[in-house]
Amino acid sequence: MNVFEELKKIIVEIKDIPEDEIQLEAKFAEDLEADSLDIVEMLMLLEEKFDIQIPEEEAAKLKTVKNVVDYVEAKLQ
Amino acid sequence: MFFKTLLCDLLNIEYPLIQGAMAWIAGGNLAAAVSQAGGLGVIGASGAEPAWIKQEIEQVRKLTGKPFGVNLMLAAPGIEKVIELIIQEKVPVVTTGGGNPGPYMERLKAAGIKVIPVVASVALARRLSRLGADAVIAEGTESGGHVGEMTTMCLVPMVVDAVDVPVIAAGGIADGRGFMAALALGAQGVQMGTRFICAEECNVHPAYQQRVIKAKDRDTVICGQSTGHPVRAIRNQFTREYLKSEKMGAGQEELERLGQGRYPAAAVEGRIDEGSVLAGQICGLVNQVQPAAGIVADIISDACQVKNILGGIECQE
Ligand SMILES: Cc1cc2nc3c(=O)[nH]c(=O)nc-3n(C[C@H](O)[C@H](O)[C@H](O)COP(=O)(O)O)c2cc1C
């Protein structure tokens, strides 16, 4: 599974924004207008999709789309 | 009189009624009075100094031997020291507002403390119950203070369906009808804030209580939507000025400066025009100052009556 593609789908589902606006460099809070509840929703969907667990300490560090892609890819290795 | 749900067993209390934490004004006296009356009193320790929290815990213990809670804001600076104190004091219950209790959950639970976070969405409720929350408080946007977007009516049953732990409904409940409605939605208990502002033991300025009593159905507004930290308060000179600035596109910093210190100005100094009079939509139903024990007894006895009335409705499957 391509992590970036799956993550884009998840963000589209939560924020209802066009997929092509979701760049790797995008910051959740500033660029995607995601609040803390949106982020929690994203984490839950990611965990289900990839069958992983994202601990709170790690979750707190995920600020950009790229952060999440890198984190999930490392986790799937 | 008795009223038993799963929440009573979990917290070792007589009635499934929690007094919602209120920063600055819900101290040891109020918490003790509610707990002594059979509910769960909670010290509003959000952002407070450890010395003050210790003093209020001691005050509760002086007045009652029953369980009580302390509310923490986990995003506050210096929270480590507070967590240590809470563990050292073996506080029975911790409720959490702002910030994620995840990182502290294990330590609190290892110390035998029940952890009950406030949630405003299904995903957060699921996540925190998976991390070990003993129950969750599903708080609707009707509430006073910081609010989410979902109404209690919609949020509670969705959270009930999503988690295995007991759900406590908060936001817009101030009498036996609301209490029973919450149970009908699947909640195992309720938390009330606004009604307890008008408890005699609440450490709030009398002018604040009178303002809550005077307030009618459409008298609250939400300020700070654009800051990402919306707050519900009674409409007054301050909220009008704030909302005007917000509408004109004031930046985060300006809004922060505008809102700075406004809540204690109203709650402590009684400046109810220039201060922020945090209260929920249900303030229109609050019409007297009375002892906390009276509030608890009224709610439970009214709830029993409502249950009887509902039992009289004719229906069959
Ligand atoms: C004046 C006031 C202050 C509050 N302060 C806090 C707080 O410090 N921490 C917290 O978790 N909730 C706080 N709340 C929310 C209450 O604990 C409770 O969940 C809420 O009031 C329930 O809704 P109701 O006001 O409709 O009863 C506050 C509410 C009010 C009215």
XYZ file of C-alpha atoms and ligand atoms in Angstrom:
425
model
C 0.000 0.000 0.000
C 1.269 3.470 -0.844
C 1.230 5.329 2.464
C 0.992 8.822 1.001
C -1.952 7.844 -1.229
C -3.807 6.199 1.651
C -3.119 9.143 3.945
C -4.470 11.521 1.312
C -7.684 9.528 1.160
C -8.009 9.701 4.922
C -7.448 13.466 4.995
C -9.976 13.951 2.190
C -12.464 11.930 4.177
C -11.967 13.991 7.338
C -11.484 17.488 5.933
C -13.346 17.273 2.654
C -10.640 19.125 0.734
C -9.510 18.394 -2.844
C -6.838 15.689 -2.911
C -4.411 17.757 -4.981
C -4.205 20.363 -2.210
C -2.608 17.823 0.088
C 1.132 18.238 -0.422
C 3.824 16.269 1.377
C 5.071 19.442 3.034
C 1.626 20.528 4.255
C 1.335 21.264 7.966
C -1.852 19.893 9.522
C -2.735 22.879 11.643
C -1.672 25.732 9.371
C -2.184 24.393 5.859
C -4.963 21.847 6.255
C -6.883 23.583 9.044
C -6.948 20.372 11.038
C -7.693 20.768 14.746
C -6.731 18.345 17.485
C -9.913 16.297 17.053
C -9.246 15.973 13.312
C -5.763 14.662 14.105
C -7.127 12.081 16.537
C -9.557 10.953 13.871
C -6.716 10.633 11.379
C -4.627 8.587 13.828
C -7.495 6.179 14.456
C -8.109 5.696 10.733
C -4.387 5.204 10.056
C -4.120 2.615 12.815
C -7.032 0.689 11.366
C -5.868 0.937 7.778
C -2.270 -0.166 8.422
C -2.925 -2.307 11.473
C -0.389 -0.404 13.575
C -0.447 1.376 16.929
C 0.754 4.942 17.189
C 1.738 5.759 20.794
C 0.851 9.193 22.200
C 4.476 10.354 22.465
C 4.978 9.637 18.762
C 1.615 11.064 17.754
C 2.510 14.391 19.347
C 5.475 14.724 16.966
C 3.470 14.319 13.761
C 3.027 17.862 12.470
C 3.144 17.480 8.683
C 1.903 15.059 6.068
C 5.510 14.002 5.489
C 6.020 13.297 9.204
C 3.138 10.843 9.075
C 4.217 9.190 5.831
C 7.770 8.708 7.150
C 6.534 7.421 10.482
C 4.101 4.908 9.026
C 6.601 3.702 6.419
C 9.225 3.112 9.110
C 6.667 1.296 11.208
C 5.728 -0.986 8.291
C 9.341 -1.992 7.602
C -33.439 7.653 48.192
C -31.129 5.739 45.908
C -30.237 5.738 42.244
C -27.789 3.198 40.955
C -25.952 2.774 37.656
C -22.628 1.209 36.641
C -20.934 4.528 37.310
C -21.820 4.299 41.002
C -20.012 0.976 41.263
C -17.011 2.234 39.328
C -16.532 5.327 41.485
C -17.992 4.008 44.710
C -20.581 6.795 44.898
C -24.301 6.759 45.690
C -25.674 8.802 42.786
C -24.312 8.907 39.222
C -23.909 12.678 39.360
C -20.592 14.467 38.934
C -20.028 18.110 39.739
C -18.072 19.364 36.754
C -14.743 20.964 37.517
C -14.695 24.729 37.265
C -11.314 26.421 37.294
C -10.888 29.047 40.022
C -14.307 28.519 41.620
C -14.776 24.799 42.312
C -12.543 24.301 45.344
C -12.473 21.855 48.224
C -15.638 23.165 49.873
C -17.853 22.589 46.840
C -16.273 19.232 45.982
C -16.671 18.017 49.570
C -20.312 19.122 49.751
C -21.210 17.287 46.525
C -19.338 14.127 47.524
C -20.809 14.161 51.018
C -24.270 14.435 49.405
C -23.632 11.247 47.412
C -22.361 12.556 44.068
C -18.755 13.067 42.984
C -17.280 16.477 43.754
C -14.361 17.600 41.621
C -11.755 20.228 42.415
C -11.159 22.517 39.444
C -7.376 22.494 39.462
C -6.876 23.394 35.822
C -3.693 25.451 35.636
C -3.484 25.860 39.446
C -0.336 25.719 41.604
C 0.467 22.449 43.426
C 0.329 24.230 46.811
C -3.262 25.372 46.183
C -4.304 21.935 44.923
C -2.814 20.266 48.022
C -4.647 22.666 50.290
C -7.996 22.015 48.554
C -7.485 18.230 48.685
C -6.843 18.524 52.421
C -9.974 20.630 52.755
C -12.095 17.946 51.046
C -10.643 15.260 53.295
C -11.366 17.354 56.372
C -15.044 17.620 55.375
C -15.811 14.166 53.988
C -14.437 10.676 53.826
C -16.131 9.997 50.505
C -14.476 9.763 47.058
C -13.771 12.956 45.120
C -11.931 14.011 41.999
C -9.423 16.559 40.766
C -9.577 18.040 37.264
C -6.301 18.678 35.485
C -5.348 20.552 32.393
C -2.604 18.405 30.963
C -1.380 20.962 28.479
C -0.493 23.317 31.364
C 3.172 24.028 32.099
C 4.421 22.403 35.312
C 1.960 19.519 35.006
C 4.659 16.987 36.094
C 4.680 18.349 39.641
C 0.894 18.256 39.792
C 0.793 14.626 38.625
C 3.296 13.715 41.350
C 1.130 15.414 43.952
C -2.024 13.657 42.737
C -0.307 10.266 42.953
C 1.213 11.035 46.336
C -2.177 12.128 47.688
C -3.889 9.051 46.205
C -6.700 11.165 44.782
C -9.502 8.707 43.880
C -10.506 10.194 40.505
C -8.863 12.455 37.925
C -10.860 14.113 35.172
C -9.001 15.788 32.367
C -9.921 18.703 30.139
C -7.432 20.368 27.804
C -4.586 18.173 26.630
C -4.186 14.473 26.052
C -4.050 12.257 29.157
C -2.386 9.498 27.122
C 1.173 10.080 28.343
C 0.083 10.107 32.031
C -2.516 7.379 31.887
C -0.240 4.509 32.876
C 1.239 6.263 35.898
C -2.108 7.422 37.231
C -3.708 4.045 36.720
C -0.754 2.233 38.292
C -1.400 4.357 41.387
C -5.004 3.107 41.482
C -6.465 6.411 40.288
C -9.531 6.352 38.050
C -8.965 8.481 34.946
C -11.957 10.053 33.217
C -11.233 12.344 30.273
C -13.657 14.830 28.762
C -14.183 14.106 25.068
C -15.935 16.043 22.324
C -15.696 13.469 19.545
C -16.185 9.757 18.921
C -12.615 9.217 17.701
C -11.122 10.757 20.846
C -13.443 8.701 23.045
C -12.339 5.522 21.280
C -8.684 6.412 21.474
C -8.705 7.281 25.168
C -10.790 4.299 26.190
C -8.311 2.096 24.372
C -5.506 3.778 26.309
C -7.203 2.810 29.549
C -9.689 5.542 30.478
C -12.061 4.145 33.110
C -14.980 6.142 31.716
C -15.392 9.134 29.407
C -17.320 12.356 29.788
C -19.011 13.172 26.478
C -19.453 16.931 26.623
C -21.694 18.781 24.201
C -21.425 22.332 22.940
C -24.246 23.446 25.263
C -21.714 23.498 28.111
C -20.222 26.488 29.828
C -16.490 27.090 29.381
C -14.485 25.450 26.601
C -16.731 23.738 24.092
C -16.663 21.424 21.108
C -19.054 21.402 18.162
C -21.310 18.409 18.784
C -24.486 18.712 20.808
C -24.963 16.463 23.832
C -28.032 14.922 22.217
C -26.021 13.715 19.203
C -22.630 13.064 20.788
C -23.677 10.916 23.751
C -25.366 8.028 21.916
C -22.574 7.923 19.329
C -19.929 7.709 22.031
C -21.998 5.103 23.884
C -21.996 2.966 20.740
C -18.260 3.433 20.197
C -16.751 2.539 23.580
C -17.073 -0.222 26.175
C -16.515 1.976 29.235
C -19.277 3.933 31.007
C -20.172 7.236 29.357
C -21.016 10.334 31.373
C -23.096 12.985 29.621
C -22.269 16.675 30.121
C -23.566 19.885 28.645
C -27.061 21.238 29.034
C -28.149 19.191 32.031
C -29.472 20.982 35.105
C -32.485 19.062 36.356
C -34.017 15.607 36.684
C -35.406 15.730 33.152
C -32.009 16.312 31.594
C -30.515 13.706 33.877
C -33.009 11.046 32.747
C -32.694 12.114 29.115
C -28.955 11.450 29.354
C -29.600 7.973 30.722
C -32.073 7.394 27.883
C -29.240 8.211 25.468
C -27.202 5.435 27.026
C -25.126 7.398 29.524
C -24.384 5.858 32.933
C -24.250 9.216 34.647
C -24.129 12.969 34.148
C -21.789 15.850 34.871
C -23.154 19.334 35.524
C -21.257 22.604 35.728
C -23.579 25.552 35.246
C -26.062 24.525 37.932
C -23.249 24.136 40.480
C -22.100 27.720 39.864
C -25.150 28.564 41.951
C -24.212 26.269 44.840
C -23.612 28.117 48.121
C -20.251 26.387 48.524
C -19.029 27.537 45.101
C -16.163 29.967 45.557
C -17.502 32.475 43.044
C -18.515 36.135 43.345
C -22.233 36.532 44.234
C -22.706 38.895 41.269
C -21.642 36.045 38.948
C -24.276 33.755 40.471
C -26.948 36.439 40.110
C -25.988 36.927 36.464
C -26.426 33.179 35.823
C -29.811 33.246 37.559
C -30.935 36.225 35.499
C -29.846 34.669 32.194
C -32.480 33.343 29.795
C -32.441 30.781 27.003
C -30.631 32.795 24.309
C -28.200 34.638 26.532
C -24.988 32.707 25.924
C -22.577 33.130 23.021
C -19.434 31.387 21.814
C -16.281 33.489 21.697
C -12.959 32.532 20.176
C -14.189 30.269 17.403
C -11.361 31.595 15.217
C -8.692 30.818 17.815
C -9.473 27.115 17.823
C -10.395 27.356 21.532
C -14.040 28.408 21.564
C -15.568 29.309 24.917
C -19.239 29.712 25.912
C -20.138 32.649 28.129
C -23.087 34.864 28.942
C -23.442 37.750 26.485
C -22.240 41.044 27.942
C -20.136 44.074 27.135
C -16.984 41.962 27.011
C -18.354 39.297 24.633
C -19.762 42.019 22.364
C -16.376 43.725 22.074
C -14.575 40.435 21.646
C -16.942 39.140 18.969
C -16.716 42.434 17.128
C -12.917 42.187 17.016
C -13.175 38.563 15.970
C -15.581 39.440 13.167
C -13.272 42.160 11.941
C -10.523 39.579 11.609
C -8.397 40.338 14.675
C -5.288 38.143 14.891
C -4.607 35.437 17.465
C -2.390 37.670 19.569
C -4.891 40.493 19.764
C -7.692 38.113 20.701
C -5.528 36.484 23.334
C -4.761 39.880 24.823
C -8.458 40.801 24.779
C -9.442 37.619 26.592
C -6.600 37.632 29.109
C -7.738 37.505 32.743
C -11.404 38.067 31.889
C -12.754 34.945 33.560
C -11.207 35.633 37.007
C -12.279 39.273 36.618
C -15.882 38.055 36.586
C -15.578 35.001 38.847
C -13.371 36.474 41.560
C -13.914 40.237 41.344
C -17.531 40.123 40.239
C -16.954 42.399 37.228
C -19.739 40.809 35.233
C -19.780 43.419 32.457
C -16.081 43.509 31.580
C -15.363 39.941 32.623
C -16.109 36.613 30.983
C -19.133 35.012 32.673
C -18.626 31.395 31.596
C -21.898 29.485 31.721
C -23.814 26.965 29.645
C -27.009 27.289 27.628
C -28.940 25.652 30.443
C -28.422 28.777 32.618
C -32.017 29.724 31.785
C -33.126 26.838 33.995
C -31.024 27.840 37.003
C -33.035 30.136 39.239
C -31.654 30.069 42.777
C -28.559 29.787 44.926
C -28.812 26.758 47.191
C -26.564 24.343 49.087
C -24.851 21.746 46.886
C -26.542 18.962 48.843
C -29.906 20.463 47.898
C -28.975 20.482 44.228
C -27.938 16.819 44.351
C -31.097 15.804 46.232
C -33.360 17.807 43.870
C -31.841 16.250 40.770
C -32.094 12.706 42.043
C -35.608 12.986 43.407
C -36.806 14.758 40.231
C -35.124 12.033 38.173
C -37.036 9.354 40.089
C -40.275 11.199 39.338
C -39.412 11.480 35.668
C -38.719 7.762 35.592
C -42.168 7.106 37.008
C -43.808 9.412 34.490
C -41.986 7.656 31.649
C -43.011 4.318 33.102
C -46.615 5.464 32.733
C -46.338 5.982 28.996
C -48.361 3.333 27.252
C -46.466 1.387 24.654
C -45.694 -2.125 23.604
C -43.177 -3.739 21.280
C -17.518 28.472 34.928
C -17.106 27.153 34.349
C -15.775 26.747 34.431
C -15.367 25.503 33.924
N -14.066 25.108 34.058
C -13.685 23.863 33.628
C -12.345 23.385 33.833
O -11.496 24.075 34.397
N -12.027 22.147 33.388
C -12.951 21.332 32.759
O -12.604 20.209 32.375
N -14.225 21.754 32.554
C -14.605 22.985 32.991
N -15.927 23.395 32.826
C -16.903 22.438 32.253
C -17.671 21.705 33.369
O -16.810 20.888 34.124
C -18.822 20.847 32.816
O -18.347 19.807 31.983
C -19.815 21.674 32.029
O -20.112 22.845 32.737
C -21.090 20.867 31.774
O -22.033 21.605 31.056
P -23.157 22.559 31.735
O -22.437 23.842 32.040
O -24.161 22.705 30.688
O -23.618 21.860 32.983
C -16.328 24.656 33.305
C -17.664 25.090 33.217
C -18.066 26.301 33.727
C -19.518 26.693 33.636
